[in-house]
Structure formats: C-alpha cells, structure tokens
Amino acid sequence: SYDLTQPPSVSVSPGRTASITCSGDKLGDKYTSWFQQRPGQSPVLVIFQNNKRPSTIPARFSGSNSGNTATLTISGTQAMDEADYYCQAWASRNVVFGGGTKLTVL
Amino acid sequence: QITLKESGPTLVKPTQTLTLTCTFSGFSLTTSGEGVGWIRQPPGKALEWLTVIYWNDYNRYSPSLSSRLTITKDTSQNQVVLTLTNMGPVDTGTYYCAHISGYNSPADWFDTWGQGTLVTVSS
C-alpha cells in the first residue's frame, strides 16, 4: 500500500512562514491536495493539483510538489490558521491521506 | 453552490450493518466527471478514505475495507448510500461525504465536504 508521511506537529510565530511537508514514494509524479481542519469542523480544501487554490482560500496558502515531497506553505501565518492539515493523493486509483499535522501558531 | 449532508444512525451495535446516506445539491451524478466519496475519522485521529463513486458507476474501495463496503447512487434522489457490514468499536467515528471535482482521474480533488455524522459502535 502507498503511505503519505507528515510531521505530527509544526509550530510557527504569527506573521512568519509555516511549511508542512508530506512525503511519499515518487509523490512528485502524483497530484496532491491539502485540507485544513479546525477543531469540530469538516475538512476544507486549501490546495488541489499540487499548487492550485480554490477561490475562497487566501493567497497566503501555496503548495508545491517535487521528488518525494509535497509542501504546503503558509506565508504571514495568522492565528486563524491554527488547525490540523492533511495531505492527500491518489495511488493506483485509490485515495490516500497523510496522518495529519497539527499547526500551532504561537 | 454545492452542498452535501450525511444522515443515518448515530449508534449501532457490534456486528450490525451501518447504512449512511449522503444527500447532495448543486450537481448531478448524471453529469460526466462528477463523483462522491466517503471518508471517516475516528475521534482524535486522522482522516481515512473509504470509497468513491462516479457518474458512470465507476467505484473504488479502500483495500483494507473492501470486503465490508458497498457504495451505490440514486440519481433521481441525488443521494449516495454507503453500507459497512459487521461493525465493530474501531469503526466508531465521524463519517463524511465529499464532492469530487475532476475527470475521474488521479488529478481529481475533494472540493466540498458535508458536515459529517458521528457514528458510535457500542452494545
């Protein structure tokens, strides 16, 4: 089976840049999505097809994907960005989610 | 505007079969490229993909759960139904349905999620 690995937690100071990684074998050959999930809420798509942003998502969210690692970058991180973040990809026509990263803004 | 809402029992007994319905609006599963997926999340844990179905009845199941899962669609009611047999305590969690945008390809994405429904397995 295909696995996606994320760091359990990432911390960032307000206004600074946060980077959350997602690793998988030849992940750069696949399309990756990223989801934000605040406590008690449903996941929200923030990045799709590696680096595209839904129109409702602020421009401070960006994504990249190369080699074995996809990265979600949040520039000028705000307190409201504190949440769990999940990467997701398709492997052999099945959906795979990463284990999630808790982003703390402090 | 696309919306989805999950419905079904909040409590099931061990060994029972769970049936959940996803009722949606804003798209049709008769339209080429449209799809719906189910994802669940045990309390305090990560998202776990279960299954997807597309407008052309193409579907996929999580390999670890494929023997217990069935997904169907009712295009006249704008609904997708998930069944999961032989429920156990490890199946406790919030179950989400989500709209899939794309082309029935590895480039697809889950763009809109339902509010989720918490299912508890207990005798």
mmCIF file of C-alpha atoms in Angstrom:
data_model
loop_
_atom_site.group_PDB
_atom_site.id
_atom_site.type_symbol
_atom_site.label_atom_id
_atom_site.label_comp_id
_atom_site.label_asym_id
_atom_site.label_seq_id
_atom_site.Cartn_x
_atom_site.Cartn_y
_atom_site.Cartn_z
ATOM 1 C CA SER A 1 0.000 0.000 0.000
ATOM 2 C CA TYR A 2 1.032 3.602 -0.514
ATOM 3 C CA ASP A 3 1.820 5.766 2.502
ATOM 4 C CA LEU A 4 1.973 9.524 2.988
ATOM 5 C CA THR A 5 4.029 10.755 5.937
ATOM 6 C CA GLN A 6 3.529 14.104 7.664
ATOM 7 C CA PRO A 7 5.193 15.531 10.767
ATOM 8 C CA PRO A 8 2.799 15.314 13.715
ATOM 9 C CA SER A 9 3.239 18.946 14.628
ATOM 10 C CA VAL A 10 4.643 22.238 13.351
ATOM 11 C CA SER A 11 4.896 25.489 15.266
ATOM 12 C CA VAL A 12 5.155 28.988 13.831
ATOM 13 C CA SER A 13 5.105 32.532 15.160
ATOM 14 C CA PRO A 14 2.401 34.881 13.909
ATOM 15 C CA GLY A 15 3.410 36.626 10.713
ATOM 16 C CA ARG A 16 6.099 34.078 9.866
ATOM 17 C CA THR A 17 6.056 31.352 7.216
ATOM 18 C CA ALA A 18 4.937 27.832 8.038
ATOM 19 C CA SER A 19 5.878 24.828 5.937
ATOM 20 C CA ILE A 20 4.190 21.461 6.267
ATOM 21 C CA THR A 21 5.645 18.517 4.381
ATOM 22 C CA CYS A 22 4.096 15.345 3.034
ATOM 23 C CA SER A 23 6.370 12.521 1.899
ATOM 24 C CA GLY A 24 5.679 9.515 -0.284
ATOM 25 C CA ASP A 25 7.426 7.399 -2.870
ATOM 26 C CA LYS A 26 7.640 9.411 -6.122
ATOM 27 C CA LEU A 27 4.936 11.718 -4.776
ATOM 28 C CA GLY A 28 6.066 14.342 -7.272
ATOM 29 C CA ASP A 29 4.602 12.176 -10.030
ATOM 30 C CA LYS A 30 1.151 12.451 -8.458
ATOM 31 C CA TYR A 31 -1.300 15.261 -7.803
ATOM 32 C CA THR A 32 -1.580 16.306 -4.151
ATOM 33 C CA SER A 33 -4.347 18.098 -2.310
ATOM 34 C CA TRP A 34 -4.232 19.734 1.121
ATOM 35 C CA PHE A 35 -7.056 20.113 3.636
ATOM 36 C CA GLN A 36 -7.404 22.324 6.687
ATOM 37 C CA GLN A 37 -9.482 21.051 9.595
ATOM 38 C CA ARG A 38 -10.244 23.247 12.562
ATOM 39 C CA PRO A 39 -11.482 21.591 15.779
ATOM 40 C CA GLY A 40 -15.022 20.330 15.481
ATOM 41 C CA GLN A 41 -15.286 21.277 11.800
ATOM 42 C CA SER A 42 -15.237 19.454 8.482
ATOM 43 C CA PRO A 43 -12.084 19.495 6.358
ATOM 44 C CA VAL A 44 -11.714 22.375 3.926
ATOM 45 C CA LEU A 45 -9.773 22.138 0.670
ATOM 46 C CA VAL A 46 -6.941 24.680 0.592
ATOM 47 C CA ILE A 47 -4.759 23.368 -2.262
ATOM 48 C CA PHE A 48 -5.506 20.995 -5.140
ATOM 49 C CA GLN A 49 -3.493 19.664 -8.064
ATOM 50 C CA ASN A 50 -0.301 20.460 -6.123
ATOM 51 C CA ASN A 51 -0.461 24.252 -6.291
ATOM 52 C CA LYS A 52 -3.938 25.484 -7.176
ATOM 53 C CA ARG A 53 -6.014 27.434 -4.701
ATOM 54 C CA PRO A 54 -9.809 27.460 -4.502
ATOM 55 C CA SER A 55 -11.125 30.990 -4.968
ATOM 56 C CA THR A 56 -12.178 31.214 -1.318
ATOM 57 C CA ILE A 57 -8.723 30.427 0.074
ATOM 58 C CA PRO A 58 -6.362 33.315 0.901
ATOM 59 C CA ALA A 59 -3.300 33.796 -1.280
ATOM 60 C CA ARG A 60 -1.011 33.182 1.689
ATOM 61 C CA PHE A 61 -1.620 29.454 1.138
ATOM 62 C CA SER A 62 0.543 27.850 -1.547
ATOM 63 C CA GLY A 63 1.696 24.378 -2.490
ATOM 64 C CA SER A 64 4.490 22.608 -4.311
ATOM 65 C CA ASN A 65 5.313 19.016 -5.144
ATOM 66 C CA SER A 66 8.570 17.541 -6.382
ATOM 67 C CA GLY A 67 10.547 14.372 -5.932
ATOM 68 C CA ASN A 68 9.198 12.558 -2.904
ATOM 69 C CA THR A 69 7.823 15.580 -1.049
ATOM 70 C CA ALA A 70 4.844 17.884 -1.307
ATOM 71 C CA THR A 71 4.864 21.060 0.750
ATOM 72 C CA LEU A 72 2.097 23.323 1.986
ATOM 73 C CA THR A 73 3.386 26.823 2.704
ATOM 74 C CA ILE A 74 1.500 29.436 4.683
ATOM 75 C CA SER A 75 3.020 32.897 4.408
ATOM 76 C CA GLY A 76 2.286 35.518 7.031
ATOM 77 C CA THR A 77 0.638 32.925 9.234
ATOM 78 C CA GLN A 78 -2.316 34.141 11.239
ATOM 79 C CA ALA A 79 -3.842 32.841 14.446
ATOM 80 C CA MET A 80 -6.851 31.633 12.478
ATOM 81 C CA ASP A 81 -4.577 29.257 10.540
ATOM 82 C CA GLU A 82 -4.059 27.127 13.631
ATOM 83 C CA ALA A 83 -5.577 23.781 12.656
ATOM 84 C CA ASP A 84 -4.836 20.244 11.534
ATOM 85 C CA TYR A 85 -3.637 19.887 7.956
ATOM 86 C CA TYR A 86 -3.885 16.733 5.834
ATOM 87 C CA CYS A 87 -2.288 15.924 2.512
ATOM 88 C CA GLN A 88 -3.983 13.564 0.068
ATOM 89 C CA ALA A 89 -3.035 11.850 -3.171
ATOM 90 C CA TRP A 90 -4.282 9.132 -5.482
ATOM 91 C CA ALA A 91 -2.261 5.913 -5.727
ATOM 92 C CA SER A 92 -3.292 3.098 -8.039
ATOM 93 C CA ARG A 93 -6.700 4.750 -8.350
ATOM 94 C CA ASN A 94 -7.159 4.668 -4.560
ATOM 95 C CA VAL A 95 -7.249 7.687 -2.258
ATOM 96 C CA VAL A 96 -4.572 8.072 0.406
ATOM 97 C CA PHE A 97 -4.464 10.600 3.247
ATOM 98 C CA GLY A 98 -1.460 11.561 5.301
ATOM 99 C CA GLY A 99 -1.559 11.230 9.055
ATOM 100 C CA GLY A 100 -2.107 14.935 9.587
ATOM 101 C CA THR A 101 -0.041 17.792 11.017
ATOM 102 C CA LYS A 102 -1.158 19.998 13.873
ATOM 103 C CA LEU A 103 -0.119 23.587 13.150
ATOM 104 C CA THR A 104 0.307 25.701 16.259
ATOM 105 C CA VAL A 105 0.592 29.472 15.945
ATOM 106 C CA LEU A 106 2.319 30.922 18.984
ATOM 107 C CA GLN B 1 -23.466 26.101 -4.708
ATOM 108 C CA ILE B 2 -22.673 22.513 -3.829
ATOM 109 C CA THR B 3 -23.861 21.114 -0.506
ATOM 110 C CA LEU B 4 -23.798 17.623 0.954
ATOM 111 C CA LYS B 5 -25.329 16.231 4.129
ATOM 112 C CA GLU B 6 -24.843 12.862 5.753
ATOM 113 C CA SER B 7 -27.648 11.060 7.561
ATOM 114 C CA GLY B 8 -28.097 7.773 9.344
ATOM 115 C CA PRO B 9 -27.944 6.151 12.769
ATOM 116 C CA THR B 10 -25.776 7.644 15.473
ATOM 117 C CA LEU B 11 -25.495 4.361 17.380
ATOM 118 C CA VAL B 12 -25.067 0.856 16.027
ATOM 119 C CA LYS B 13 -24.417 -2.423 17.802
ATOM 120 C CA PRO B 14 -21.407 -4.623 17.123
ATOM 121 C CA THR B 15 -21.878 -6.950 14.120
ATOM 122 C CA GLN B 16 -24.671 -4.767 12.722
ATOM 123 C CA THR B 17 -24.584 -3.157 9.282
ATOM 124 C CA LEU B 18 -24.261 0.615 9.007
ATOM 125 C CA THR B 19 -26.169 2.410 6.268
ATOM 126 C CA LEU B 20 -25.449 6.098 5.692
ATOM 127 C CA THR B 21 -26.995 8.386 3.108
ATOM 128 C CA CYS B 22 -25.350 11.401 1.522
ATOM 129 C CA THR B 23 -27.928 13.817 0.127
ATOM 130 C CA PHE B 24 -26.480 16.494 -2.118
ATOM 131 C CA SER B 25 -27.449 19.502 -4.185
ATOM 132 C CA GLY B 26 -25.731 21.747 -6.694
ATOM 133 C CA PHE B 27 -24.582 18.973 -9.013
ATOM 134 C CA SER B 28 -25.867 15.779 -10.579
ATOM 135 C CA LEU B 29 -24.341 12.334 -10.704
ATOM 136 C CA THR B 30 -25.659 12.047 -14.227
ATOM 137 C CA THR B 31 -23.126 14.661 -15.366
ATOM 138 C CA SER B 32 -19.822 13.497 -16.789
ATOM 139 C CA GLY B 33 -16.918 13.865 -14.373
ATOM 140 C CA GLU B 34 -18.959 14.157 -11.178
ATOM 141 C CA GLY B 35 -18.226 11.944 -8.209
ATOM 142 C CA VAL B 36 -18.801 11.498 -4.471
ATOM 143 C CA GLY B 37 -16.526 9.987 -1.895
ATOM 144 C CA TRP B 38 -16.820 8.813 1.708
ATOM 145 C CA ILE B 39 -14.143 9.495 4.302
ATOM 146 C CA ARG B 40 -14.213 8.756 8.024
ATOM 147 C CA GLN B 41 -12.324 9.992 11.065
ATOM 148 C CA PRO B 42 -12.079 8.177 14.392
ATOM 149 C CA PRO B 43 -12.168 10.534 17.393
ATOM 150 C CA GLY B 44 -8.862 12.373 17.645
ATOM 151 C CA LYS B 45 -7.366 10.537 14.697
ATOM 152 C CA ALA B 46 -6.596 11.096 11.025
ATOM 153 C CA LEU B 47 -8.846 11.023 8.004
ATOM 154 C CA GLU B 48 -9.353 7.611 6.408
ATOM 155 C CA TRP B 49 -10.655 7.185 2.874
ATOM 156 C CA LEU B 50 -13.416 4.622 2.360
ATOM 157 C CA THR B 51 -14.818 4.713 -1.162
ATOM 158 C CA VAL B 52 -15.735 6.782 -4.216
ATOM 159 C CA ILE B 53 -18.375 6.531 -6.929
ATOM 160 C CA TYR B 54 -18.625 8.443 -10.200
ATOM 161 C CA TRP B 55 -21.356 9.412 -12.620
ATOM 162 C CA ASN B 56 -20.618 6.354 -14.772
ATOM 163 C CA ASP B 57 -20.860 3.944 -11.790
ATOM 164 C CA TYR B 58 -17.089 3.577 -11.627
ATOM 165 C CA ASN B 59 -16.177 2.972 -7.990
ATOM 166 C CA ARG B 60 -13.198 2.183 -5.791
ATOM 167 C CA TYR B 61 -12.954 0.850 -2.244
ATOM 168 C CA SER B 62 -10.295 1.090 0.410
ATOM 169 C CA PRO B 63 -8.346 -2.177 0.102
ATOM 170 C CA SER B 64 -8.480 -2.737 3.864
ATOM 171 C CA LEU B 65 -12.277 -2.448 3.970
ATOM 172 C CA SER B 66 -13.362 -3.586 0.517
ATOM 173 C CA SER B 67 -14.965 -6.819 1.753
ATOM 174 C CA ARG B 68 -17.284 -4.852 4.061
ATOM 175 C CA LEU B 69 -18.112 -1.782 1.969
ATOM 176 C CA THR B 70 -20.718 -1.064 -0.692
ATOM 177 C CA ILE B 71 -21.460 2.269 -2.347
ATOM 178 C CA THR B 72 -24.457 2.978 -4.546
ATOM 179 C CA LYS B 73 -26.103 6.031 -6.050
ATOM 180 C CA ASP B 74 -29.679 7.112 -6.626
ATOM 181 C CA THR B 75 -29.561 9.842 -9.230
ATOM 182 C CA SER B 76 -33.288 10.547 -9.007
ATOM 183 C CA GLN B 77 -32.940 11.398 -5.310
ATOM 184 C CA ASN B 78 -29.476 12.998 -5.546
ATOM 185 C CA GLN B 79 -28.201 10.546 -2.986
ATOM 186 C CA VAL B 80 -25.241 8.242 -2.439
ATOM 187 C CA VAL B 81 -25.570 5.373 0.020
ATOM 188 C CA LEU B 82 -22.748 3.754 1.959
ATOM 189 C CA THR B 83 -23.084 0.406 3.690
ATOM 190 C CA LEU B 84 -20.485 -1.046 6.040
ATOM 191 C CA THR B 85 -21.096 -4.537 7.359
ATOM 192 C CA ASN B 86 -20.001 -6.220 10.568
ATOM 193 C CA MET B 87 -19.472 -3.015 12.514
ATOM 194 C CA GLY B 88 -17.083 -3.026 15.452
ATOM 195 C CA PRO B 89 -15.845 -0.484 18.022
ATOM 196 C CA VAL B 90 -12.938 0.501 15.739
ATOM 197 C CA ASP B 91 -15.487 1.771 13.218
ATOM 198 C CA THR B 92 -16.602 4.494 15.629
ATOM 199 C CA GLY B 93 -16.017 7.935 14.166
ATOM 200 C CA THR B 94 -17.312 10.799 12.089
ATOM 201 C CA TYR B 95 -18.295 9.829 8.562
ATOM 202 C CA TYR B 96 -18.063 12.469 5.823
ATOM 203 C CA CYS B 97 -19.206 12.512 2.240
ATOM 204 C CA ALA B 98 -17.499 14.853 -0.195
ATOM 205 C CA HIS B 99 -17.951 16.050 -3.769
ATOM 206 C CA ILE B 100 -15.229 15.136 -6.235
ATOM 207 C CA SER B 101 -14.246 17.586 -8.922
ATOM 208 C CA GLY B 102 -12.232 16.474 -11.901
ATOM 209 C CA TYR B 103 -12.284 13.909 -14.631
ATOM 210 C CA ASN B 104 -12.425 10.548 -12.887
ATOM 211 C CA SER B 105 -8.651 10.573 -12.811
ATOM 212 C CA PRO B 106 -5.739 10.852 -10.352
ATOM 213 C CA ALA B 107 -5.991 14.617 -10.862
ATOM 214 C CA ASP B 108 -9.362 14.774 -9.086
ATOM 215 C CA TRP B 109 -9.925 16.592 -5.825
ATOM 216 C CA PHE B 110 -12.451 16.646 -2.940
ATOM 217 C CA ASP B 111 -13.665 20.228 -3.114
ATOM 218 C CA THR B 112 -16.712 20.266 -0.837
ATOM 219 C CA TRP B 113 -17.395 18.228 2.276
ATOM 220 C CA GLY B 114 -20.522 17.544 4.273
ATOM 221 C CA GLN B 115 -20.818 18.377 7.945
ATOM 222 C CA GLY B 116 -20.180 14.773 8.918
ATOM 223 C CA THR B 117 -22.149 12.412 11.108
ATOM 224 C CA LEU B 118 -20.798 10.761 14.252
ATOM 225 C CA VAL B 119 -21.407 7.036 14.435
ATOM 226 C CA THR B 120 -20.747 5.164 17.669
ATOM 227 C CA VAL B 121 -20.484 1.395 17.810
ATOM 228 C CA SER B 122 -21.494 0.052 21.185
ATOM 229 C CA SER B 123 -23.693 -2.629 22.663
#
